[in-house]
Amino acid sequence: MQSGGVSPMPSIAATPRTSTPSPLNPNAAKDKKVKIAVYCGSSPGHDPAHMEMARRLARVMAKNNIALVYGGGTVGLMGEIAKTLVSLSGPDSVHGIIPEALVRYERDPTYTSTHVTHSKDEVPLAIPEEQIFGKTTVVKDMHTRKQMMAQEVLAGAPGSGFIALSGGYGTIEELFETATWNQLGIHNKGIVVLNVNGFYDGILNWIKESADSGFIKGGNGSILVEAKGAEEAVQALREYKVSPSVLKLAWGNE
């Protein structure tokens, strides 16, 4: 995904345009299903193993009746995990959330849609076919995208959390912002990096070095959990334990 800077954790639901309007409510009983937000690239990567892991994760999520929240793109790893899960579990299993500015960018150039909405400037925006990619919500900016993704996970049943597949700057920014929210006590959901062929070795080594050097406190080096397979990643979210070193702060509603 594309990076958008650090954003505060929300407590108030947004009111975006959506292909199937459905305001978020963290307390709604209907939302009590395991939900995983997957951060990943809008590119496929050079190694086919990255796309294959996206498909494997989708299959494991389908097997366990887990819903996907993702960045709403139809290309790269984002598109692959979304369409694979929809093909197995149906369109209700996937919710893509994408900023208006990226609607054209994170799309396959050959992609067409029968559903068109309009931006505030009355520019046509093609919304992905729901039967292929699930529900899509178009939001105003990157902050709202990340906030809504987090809200859905926090509304999910035990075992909900965040998984990072391979990606670039945007994926890493989202991963570390989510880890920082955990460290600050804003949420207590698990965060897993799915390490395909050593893709995340550098970051995992940096975390260890930072902890050893005294820049990451105590047990907070374990905020990010490594997994090397899809089943392992989902299981890690089920078994996730919050670090005893996280801060217990009171956060407002802004």
PDB file of C-alpha atoms in Angstrom:
ATOM      1  CA  MET A   1       0.000   0.000   0.000  1.00  0.00           C
ATOM      2  CA  GLN A   2       1.007   3.581  -0.377  1.00  0.00           C
ATOM      3  CA  SER A   3       2.246   5.396   2.687  1.00  0.00           C
ATOM      4  CA  GLY A   4       0.252   8.195   4.264  1.00  0.00           C
ATOM      5  CA  GLY A   5       1.978   9.253   7.480  1.00  0.00           C
ATOM      6  CA  VAL A   6       1.198   8.554  11.112  1.00  0.00           C
ATOM      7  CA  SER A   7      -2.443   8.789  12.036  1.00  0.00           C
ATOM      8  CA  PRO A   8      -4.205   8.725  15.409  1.00  0.00           C
ATOM      9  CA  MET A   9      -6.223   5.711  16.435  1.00  0.00           C
ATOM     10  CA  PRO A  10      -9.934   6.371  15.905  1.00  0.00           C
ATOM     11  CA  SER A  11     -12.895   5.824  18.144  1.00  0.00           C
ATOM     12  CA  ILE A  12     -15.525   7.423  15.898  1.00  0.00           C
ATOM     13  CA  ALA A  13     -16.717   5.654  12.762  1.00  0.00           C
ATOM     14  CA  ALA A  14     -16.157   7.366   9.434  1.00  0.00           C
ATOM     15  CA  THR A  15     -18.925   8.003   6.921  1.00  0.00           C
ATOM     16  CA  PRO A  16     -17.337   7.199   3.540  1.00  0.00           C
ATOM     17  CA  ARG A  17     -18.789   6.357   0.161  1.00  0.00           C
ATOM     18  CA  THR A  18     -19.116   2.618  -0.217  1.00  0.00           C
ATOM     19  CA  SER A  19     -20.369   0.153  -2.777  1.00  0.00           C
ATOM     20  CA  THR A  20     -22.523  -1.341  -0.018  1.00  0.00           C
ATOM     21  CA  PRO A  21     -23.063   1.275   2.727  1.00  0.00           C
ATOM     22  CA  SER A  22     -22.532  -0.164   6.194  1.00  0.00           C
ATOM     23  CA  PRO A  23     -21.386   2.149   9.008  1.00  0.00           C
ATOM     24  CA  LEU A  24     -18.809   0.583  11.287  1.00  0.00           C
ATOM     25  CA  ASN A  25     -19.757  -0.008  14.894  1.00  0.00           C
ATOM     26  CA  PRO A  26     -17.136  -1.664  17.111  1.00  0.00           C
ATOM     27  CA  ASN A  27     -19.869  -2.838  19.496  1.00  0.00           C
ATOM     28  CA  ALA A  28     -22.196  -4.407  16.932  1.00  0.00           C
ATOM     29  CA  ALA A  29     -22.802  -8.109  17.560  1.00  0.00           C
ATOM     30  CA  LYS A  30     -22.885  -8.819  13.840  1.00  0.00           C
ATOM     31  CA  ASP A  31     -19.238  -7.779  13.646  1.00  0.00           C
ATOM     32  CA  LYS A  32     -18.147 -10.493  16.078  1.00  0.00           C
ATOM     33  CA  LYS A  33     -16.325 -12.585  13.542  1.00  0.00           C
ATOM     34  CA  VAL A  34     -12.587 -13.081  13.392  1.00  0.00           C
ATOM     35  CA  LYS A  35     -11.182 -10.334  11.179  1.00  0.00           C
ATOM     36  CA  ILE A  36      -7.650  -9.978   9.927  1.00  0.00           C
ATOM     37  CA  ALA A  37      -6.272  -6.822   8.368  1.00  0.00           C
ATOM     38  CA  VAL A  38      -3.618  -7.786   5.845  1.00  0.00           C
ATOM     39  CA  TYR A  39      -0.994  -5.222   4.913  1.00  0.00           C
ATOM     40  CA  CYS A  40       0.741  -6.025   1.634  1.00  0.00           C
ATOM     41  CA  GLY A  41       2.046  -4.650  -1.625  1.00  0.00           C
ATOM     42  CA  SER A  42       0.134  -3.478  -4.659  1.00  0.00           C
ATOM     43  CA  SER A  43       2.903  -5.147  -6.670  1.00  0.00           C
ATOM     44  CA  PRO A  44       3.410  -8.914  -7.116  1.00  0.00           C
ATOM     45  CA  GLY A  45       7.146  -8.866  -6.438  1.00  0.00           C
ATOM     46  CA  HIS A  46       9.728 -10.666  -8.567  1.00  0.00           C
ATOM     47  CA  ASP A  47       9.599 -13.951  -6.641  1.00  0.00           C
ATOM     48  CA  PRO A  48       6.368 -15.922  -7.329  1.00  0.00           C
ATOM     49  CA  ALA A  49       6.516 -17.103  -3.700  1.00  0.00           C
ATOM     50  CA  HIS A  50       5.049 -13.783  -2.560  1.00  0.00           C
ATOM     51  CA  MET A  51       1.875 -14.194  -4.630  1.00  0.00           C
ATOM     52  CA  GLU A  52       1.627 -17.840  -3.635  1.00  0.00           C
ATOM     53  CA  MET A  53       1.757 -16.899   0.053  1.00  0.00           C
ATOM     54  CA  ALA A  54      -1.101 -14.435  -0.512  1.00  0.00           C
ATOM     55  CA  ARG A  55      -3.152 -17.282  -1.976  1.00  0.00           C
ATOM     56  CA  ARG A  56      -2.183 -19.642   0.847  1.00  0.00           C
ATOM     57  CA  LEU A  57      -3.205 -17.117   3.474  1.00  0.00           C
ATOM     58  CA  ALA A  58      -6.556 -16.646   1.731  1.00  0.00           C
ATOM     59  CA  ARG A  59      -7.119 -20.412   1.741  1.00  0.00           C
ATOM     60  CA  VAL A  60      -6.315 -20.658   5.452  1.00  0.00           C
ATOM     61  CA  MET A  61      -8.651 -17.755   6.202  1.00  0.00           C
ATOM     62  CA  ALA A  62     -11.438 -19.404   4.204  1.00  0.00           C
ATOM     63  CA  LYS A  63     -10.895 -22.694   6.027  1.00  0.00           C
ATOM     64  CA  ASN A  64     -11.234 -20.904   9.371  1.00  0.00           C
ATOM     65  CA  ASN A  65     -14.143 -18.615   8.378  1.00  0.00           C
ATOM     66  CA  ILE A  66     -12.036 -15.483   8.828  1.00  0.00           C
ATOM     67  CA  ALA A  67     -12.898 -12.168   7.175  1.00  0.00           C
ATOM     68  CA  LEU A  68     -10.330 -10.027   5.380  1.00  0.00           C
ATOM     69  CA  VAL A  69      -9.878  -6.279   5.706  1.00  0.00           C
ATOM     70  CA  TYR A  70      -7.367  -4.897   3.224  1.00  0.00           C
ATOM     71  CA  GLY A  71      -6.340  -1.825   1.257  1.00  0.00           C
ATOM     72  CA  GLY A  72      -8.833  -2.209  -1.576  1.00  0.00           C
ATOM     73  CA  GLY A  73      -6.441  -2.611  -4.496  1.00  0.00           C
ATOM     74  CA  THR A  74      -7.028  -5.131  -7.272  1.00  0.00           C
ATOM     75  CA  VAL A  75      -3.379  -5.577  -8.254  1.00  0.00           C
ATOM     76  CA  GLY A  76      -0.356  -7.269  -6.716  1.00  0.00           C
ATOM     77  CA  LEU A  77      -0.623  -9.102  -3.420  1.00  0.00           C
ATOM     78  CA  MET A  78      -3.663  -7.033  -2.424  1.00  0.00           C
ATOM     79  CA  GLY A  79      -5.700  -8.121  -5.398  1.00  0.00           C
ATOM     80  CA  GLU A  80      -4.532 -11.721  -5.154  1.00  0.00           C
ATOM     81  CA  ILE A  81      -5.531 -12.314  -1.539  1.00  0.00           C
ATOM     82  CA  ALA A  82      -8.879 -10.532  -2.013  1.00  0.00           C
ATOM     83  CA  LYS A  83     -10.040 -12.362  -5.121  1.00  0.00           C
ATOM     84  CA  THR A  84      -8.800 -15.714  -3.806  1.00  0.00           C
ATOM     85  CA  LEU A  85     -10.759 -15.361  -0.568  1.00  0.00           C
ATOM     86  CA  VAL A  86     -13.886 -14.144  -2.385  1.00  0.00           C
ATOM     87  CA  SER A  87     -13.695 -17.168  -4.699  1.00  0.00           C
ATOM     88  CA  LEU A  88     -13.667 -19.449  -1.650  1.00  0.00           C
ATOM     89  CA  SER A  89     -15.867 -17.671   0.902  1.00  0.00           C
ATOM     90  CA  GLY A  90     -17.952 -15.199  -1.069  1.00  0.00           C
ATOM     91  CA  PRO A  91     -17.942 -11.385  -1.304  1.00  0.00           C
ATOM     92  CA  ASP A  92     -19.074 -10.853   2.293  1.00  0.00           C
ATOM     93  CA  SER A  93     -15.715 -12.204   3.461  1.00  0.00           C
ATOM     94  CA  VAL A  94     -13.707  -9.257   2.110  1.00  0.00           C
ATOM     95  CA  HIS A  95     -13.798  -5.512   2.750  1.00  0.00           C
ATOM     96  CA  GLY A  96     -11.395  -3.303   0.815  1.00  0.00           C
ATOM     97  CA  ILE A  97     -10.846   0.272   1.972  1.00  0.00           C
ATOM     98  CA  ILE A  98      -9.122   2.616  -0.454  1.00  0.00           C
ATOM     99  CA  PRO A  99      -8.518   6.389  -0.628  1.00  0.00           C
ATOM    100  CA  GLU A 100     -10.146   8.179  -3.535  1.00  0.00           C
ATOM    101  CA  ALA A 101      -6.760   9.302  -4.884  1.00  0.00           C
ATOM    102  CA  LEU A 102      -5.571   5.697  -5.222  1.00  0.00           C
ATOM    103  CA  VAL A 103      -8.661   4.243  -6.907  1.00  0.00           C
ATOM    104  CA  ARG A 104      -7.093   4.550 -10.349  1.00  0.00           C
ATOM    105  CA  TYR A 105      -3.554   3.824  -9.211  1.00  0.00           C
ATOM    106  CA  GLU A 106      -4.097   0.514  -7.426  1.00  0.00           C
ATOM    107  CA  ARG A 107      -6.019  -0.997 -10.328  1.00  0.00           C
ATOM    108  CA  ASP A 108      -5.025  -3.361 -13.129  1.00  0.00           C
ATOM    109  CA  PRO A 109      -5.042  -1.228 -16.330  1.00  0.00           C
ATOM    110  CA  THR A 110      -7.173  -3.878 -18.030  1.00  0.00           C
ATOM    111  CA  TYR A 111      -9.724  -3.830 -15.220  1.00  0.00           C
ATOM    112  CA  THR A 112     -13.229  -2.593 -15.946  1.00  0.00           C
ATOM    113  CA  SER A 113     -16.229  -2.339 -13.682  1.00  0.00           C
ATOM    114  CA  THR A 114     -19.951  -2.141 -14.135  1.00  0.00           C
ATOM    115  CA  HIS A 115     -20.285  -0.097 -10.947  1.00  0.00           C
ATOM    116  CA  VAL A 116     -19.216   3.542 -11.101  1.00  0.00           C
ATOM    117  CA  THR A 117     -19.486   6.154  -8.391  1.00  0.00           C
ATOM    118  CA  HIS A 118     -18.245   9.754  -8.511  1.00  0.00           C
ATOM    119  CA  SER A 119     -15.704  11.712  -6.526  1.00  0.00           C
ATOM    120  CA  LYS A 120     -16.433  15.086  -4.955  1.00  0.00           C
ATOM    121  CA  ASP A 121     -15.269  16.585  -8.253  1.00  0.00           C
ATOM    122  CA  GLU A 122     -17.730  14.394 -10.171  1.00  0.00           C
ATOM    123  CA  VAL A 123     -14.885  12.325 -11.624  1.00  0.00           C
ATOM    124  CA  PRO A 124     -16.010   8.741 -12.373  1.00  0.00           C
ATOM    125  CA  LEU A 125     -14.479   6.179  -9.997  1.00  0.00           C
ATOM    126  CA  ALA A 126     -14.664   2.526 -10.983  1.00  0.00           C
ATOM    127  CA  ILE A 127     -15.494   0.371  -7.968  1.00  0.00           C
ATOM    128  CA  PRO A 128     -14.297  -3.251  -8.256  1.00  0.00           C
ATOM    129  CA  GLU A 129     -16.876  -5.905  -9.006  1.00  0.00           C
ATOM    130  CA  GLU A 130     -18.128  -7.068  -5.604  1.00  0.00           C
ATOM    131  CA  GLN A 131     -18.489 -10.679  -6.756  1.00  0.00           C
ATOM    132  CA  ILE A 132     -14.755 -10.730  -7.548  1.00  0.00           C
ATOM    133  CA  PHE A 133     -13.108  -8.537  -4.914  1.00  0.00           C
ATOM    134  CA  GLY A 134     -15.719  -8.148  -2.165  1.00  0.00           C
ATOM    135  CA  LYS A 135     -17.081  -4.904  -0.771  1.00  0.00           C
ATOM    136  CA  THR A 136     -15.116  -1.723  -1.472  1.00  0.00           C
ATOM    137  CA  THR A 137     -15.277   1.490   0.521  1.00  0.00           C
ATOM    138  CA  VAL A 138     -13.783   4.673  -0.944  1.00  0.00           C
ATOM    139  CA  VAL A 139     -12.523   7.096   1.717  1.00  0.00           C
ATOM    140  CA  LYS A 140     -11.084  10.596   1.629  1.00  0.00           C
ATOM    141  CA  ASP A 141      -7.497   9.943   2.711  1.00  0.00           C
ATOM    142  CA  MET A 142      -4.853   7.512   3.950  1.00  0.00           C
ATOM    143  CA  HIS A 143      -5.553   8.234   7.606  1.00  0.00           C
ATOM    144  CA  THR A 144      -9.193   7.223   7.254  1.00  0.00           C
ATOM    145  CA  ARG A 145      -8.219   4.048   5.401  1.00  0.00           C
ATOM    146  CA  LYS A 146      -5.906   2.925   8.203  1.00  0.00           C
ATOM    147  CA  GLN A 147      -8.319   3.973  10.927  1.00  0.00           C
ATOM    148  CA  MET A 148     -11.205   2.028   9.415  1.00  0.00           C
ATOM    149  CA  MET A 149      -9.056  -1.061   8.899  1.00  0.00           C
ATOM    150  CA  ALA A 150      -8.022  -0.943  12.543  1.00  0.00           C
ATOM    151  CA  GLN A 151     -11.603  -0.358  13.705  1.00  0.00           C
ATOM    152  CA  GLU A 152     -12.792  -3.483  11.917  1.00  0.00           C
ATOM    153  CA  VAL A 153     -10.082  -5.600  13.518  1.00  0.00           C
ATOM    154  CA  LEU A 154     -10.817  -4.211  16.984  1.00  0.00           C
ATOM    155  CA  ALA A 155     -14.487  -5.073  16.433  1.00  0.00           C
ATOM    156  CA  GLY A 156     -13.599  -8.653  15.569  1.00  0.00           C
ATOM    157  CA  ALA A 157     -13.781 -11.785  17.668  1.00  0.00           C
ATOM    158  CA  PRO A 158     -10.779 -13.181  19.591  1.00  0.00           C
ATOM    159  CA  GLY A 159      -8.080 -14.195  17.152  1.00  0.00           C
ATOM    160  CA  SER A 160      -8.508 -11.026  15.113  1.00  0.00           C
ATOM    161  CA  GLY A 161      -5.371  -9.081  14.329  1.00  0.00           C
ATOM    162  CA  PHE A 162      -2.931  -7.843  11.736  1.00  0.00           C
ATOM    163  CA  ILE A 163      -0.734  -9.739   9.281  1.00  0.00           C
ATOM    164  CA  ALA A 164       1.913  -8.216   7.029  1.00  0.00           C
ATOM    165  CA  LEU A 165       2.696  -9.975   3.792  1.00  0.00           C
ATOM    166  CA  SER A 166       5.563  -8.660   1.679  1.00  0.00           C
ATOM    167  CA  GLY A 167       5.385  -5.063   0.509  1.00  0.00           C
ATOM    168  CA  GLY A 168       7.150  -1.727   0.183  1.00  0.00           C
ATOM    169  CA  TYR A 169       7.195   1.573   2.057  1.00  0.00           C
ATOM    170  CA  GLY A 170       3.432   1.706   2.612  1.00  0.00           C
ATOM    171  CA  THR A 171       3.274  -1.822   3.996  1.00  0.00           C
ATOM    172  CA  ILE A 172       6.142  -1.152   6.400  1.00  0.00           C
ATOM    173  CA  GLU A 173       4.631   2.157   7.510  1.00  0.00           C
ATOM    174  CA  GLU A 174       1.322   0.473   8.307  1.00  0.00           C
ATOM    175  CA  LEU A 175       3.062  -2.403  10.067  1.00  0.00           C
ATOM    176  CA  PHE A 176       5.097  -0.157  12.346  1.00  0.00           C
ATOM    177  CA  GLU A 177       2.256   2.251  13.061  1.00  0.00           C
ATOM    178  CA  THR A 178       0.153  -0.708  14.195  1.00  0.00           C
ATOM    179  CA  ALA A 179       3.060  -1.932  16.335  1.00  0.00           C
ATOM    180  CA  THR A 180       3.422   1.535  17.861  1.00  0.00           C
ATOM    181  CA  TRP A 181      -0.298   1.610  18.719  1.00  0.00           C
ATOM    182  CA  ASN A 182       0.197  -1.723  20.492  1.00  0.00           C
ATOM    183  CA  GLN A 183       3.219  -0.399  22.399  1.00  0.00           C
ATOM    184  CA  LEU A 184       1.220   2.662  23.480  1.00  0.00           C
ATOM    185  CA  GLY A 185      -1.672   0.531  24.730  1.00  0.00           C
ATOM    186  CA  ILE A 186      -4.094   1.725  22.047  1.00  0.00           C
ATOM    187  CA  HIS A 187      -4.926  -1.861  21.064  1.00  0.00           C
ATOM    188  CA  ASN A 188      -4.063  -5.381  22.206  1.00  0.00           C
ATOM    189  CA  LYS A 189      -4.395  -7.316  18.951  1.00  0.00           C
ATOM    190  CA  GLY A 190      -1.659  -9.510  17.561  1.00  0.00           C
ATOM    191  CA  ILE A 191       0.659  -8.393  14.767  1.00  0.00           C
ATOM    192  CA  VAL A 192       2.374 -11.002  12.607  1.00  0.00           C
ATOM    193  CA  VAL A 193       4.933 -10.664   9.837  1.00  0.00           C
ATOM    194  CA  LEU A 194       4.682 -13.478   7.309  1.00  0.00           C
ATOM    195  CA  ASN A 195       8.336 -13.875   6.417  1.00  0.00           C
ATOM    196  CA  VAL A 196       8.501 -15.264   2.881  1.00  0.00           C
ATOM    197  CA  ASN A 197      11.968 -16.533   1.961  1.00  0.00           C
ATOM    198  CA  GLY A 198      13.609 -14.229   4.500  1.00  0.00           C
ATOM    199  CA  PHE A 199      11.930 -11.075   3.172  1.00  0.00           C
ATOM    200  CA  TYR A 200      11.555  -9.628   6.688  1.00  0.00           C
ATOM    201  CA  ASP A 201      14.884 -10.852   8.099  1.00  0.00           C
ATOM    202  CA  GLY A 202      16.386  -7.360   7.985  1.00  0.00           C
ATOM    203  CA  ILE A 203      13.523  -5.807   9.945  1.00  0.00           C
ATOM    204  CA  LEU A 204      13.422  -8.638  12.480  1.00  0.00           C
ATOM    205  CA  ASN A 205      17.178  -8.283  13.001  1.00  0.00           C
ATOM    206  CA  TRP A 206      16.759  -4.528  13.437  1.00  0.00           C
ATOM    207  CA  ILE A 207      14.109  -5.098  16.133  1.00  0.00           C
ATOM    208  CA  LYS A 208      16.461  -7.437  18.000  1.00  0.00           C
ATOM    209  CA  GLU A 209      19.338  -4.968  17.682  1.00  0.00           C
ATOM    210  CA  SER A 210      17.122  -2.106  18.893  1.00  0.00           C
ATOM    211  CA  ALA A 211      16.016  -4.139  21.904  1.00  0.00           C
ATOM    212  CA  ASP A 212      19.594  -5.220  22.664  1.00  0.00           C
ATOM    213  CA  SER A 213      20.712  -1.585  22.375  1.00  0.00           C
ATOM    214  CA  GLY A 214      18.041  -0.339  24.774  1.00  0.00           C
ATOM    215  CA  PHE A 215      15.820   1.476  22.284  1.00  0.00           C
ATOM    216  CA  ILE A 216      12.923  -0.991  22.511  1.00  0.00           C
ATOM    217  CA  LYS A 217      11.877  -1.642  26.074  1.00  0.00           C
ATOM    218  CA  GLY A 218      11.867  -5.058  27.709  1.00  0.00           C
ATOM    219  CA  GLY A 219       9.424  -7.490  26.158  1.00  0.00           C
ATOM    220  CA  ASN A 220       8.292  -5.067  23.465  1.00  0.00           C
ATOM    221  CA  GLY A 221      10.639  -6.750  21.046  1.00  0.00           C
ATOM    222  CA  SER A 222       7.956  -9.434  20.833  1.00  0.00           C
ATOM    223  CA  ILE A 223       5.175  -7.077  19.695  1.00  0.00           C
ATOM    224  CA  LEU A 224       5.803  -8.273  16.142  1.00  0.00           C
ATOM    225  CA  VAL A 225       5.624 -12.051  15.800  1.00  0.00           C
ATOM    226  CA  GLU A 226       7.319 -13.870  12.942  1.00  0.00           C
ATOM    227  CA  ALA A 227       5.573 -16.638  11.007  1.00  0.00           C
ATOM    228  CA  LYS A 228       6.863 -18.513   7.986  1.00  0.00           C
ATOM    229  CA  GLY A 229       3.592 -20.066   6.896  1.00  0.00           C
ATOM    230  CA  ALA A 230      -0.062 -19.068   6.613  1.00  0.00           C
ATOM    231  CA  GLU A 231      -1.370 -21.557   9.190  1.00  0.00           C
ATOM    232  CA  GLU A 232       1.340 -20.460  11.610  1.00  0.00           C
ATOM    233  CA  ALA A 233       0.415 -16.799  11.122  1.00  0.00           C
ATOM    234  CA  VAL A 234      -3.273 -17.328  11.904  1.00  0.00           C
ATOM    235  CA  GLN A 235      -2.401 -19.504  14.901  1.00  0.00           C
ATOM    236  CA  ALA A 236      -0.012 -16.825  16.175  1.00  0.00           C
ATOM    237  CA  LEU A 237      -2.881 -14.329  16.270  1.00  0.00           C
ATOM    238  CA  ARG A 238      -4.988 -16.772  18.286  1.00  0.00           C
ATOM    239  CA  GLU A 239      -2.181 -17.264  20.800  1.00  0.00           C
ATOM    240  CA  TYR A 240      -0.923 -13.677  20.904  1.00  0.00           C
ATOM    241  CA  LYS A 241       0.109 -12.371  24.323  1.00  0.00           C
ATOM    242  CA  VAL A 242       0.421  -8.656  24.987  1.00  0.00           C
ATOM    243  CA  SER A 243       3.874  -7.592  26.137  1.00  0.00           C
ATOM    244  CA  PRO A 244       3.986  -6.697  29.857  1.00  0.00           C
ATOM    245  CA  SER A 245       6.077  -3.668  28.886  1.00  0.00           C
ATOM    246  CA  VAL A 246       3.411  -1.869  26.834  1.00  0.00           C
ATOM    247  CA  LEU A 247       2.202   1.455  28.170  1.00  0.00           C
ATOM    248  CA  LYS A 248      -1.212   1.680  29.793  1.00  0.00           C
ATOM    249  CA  LEU A 249      -2.327   5.134  28.759  1.00  0.00           C
ATOM    250  CA  ALA A 250      -5.716   6.839  28.597  1.00  0.00           C
ATOM    251  CA  TRP A 251      -6.510   7.851  25.033  1.00  0.00           C
ATOM    252  CA  GLY A 252      -9.164  10.393  24.049  1.00  0.00           C
ATOM    253  CA  ASN A 253     -11.631  10.331  21.171  1.00  0.00           C
ATOM    254  CA  GLU A 254      -9.782  12.572  18.734  1.00  0.00           C
TER     255      GLU A 254
END
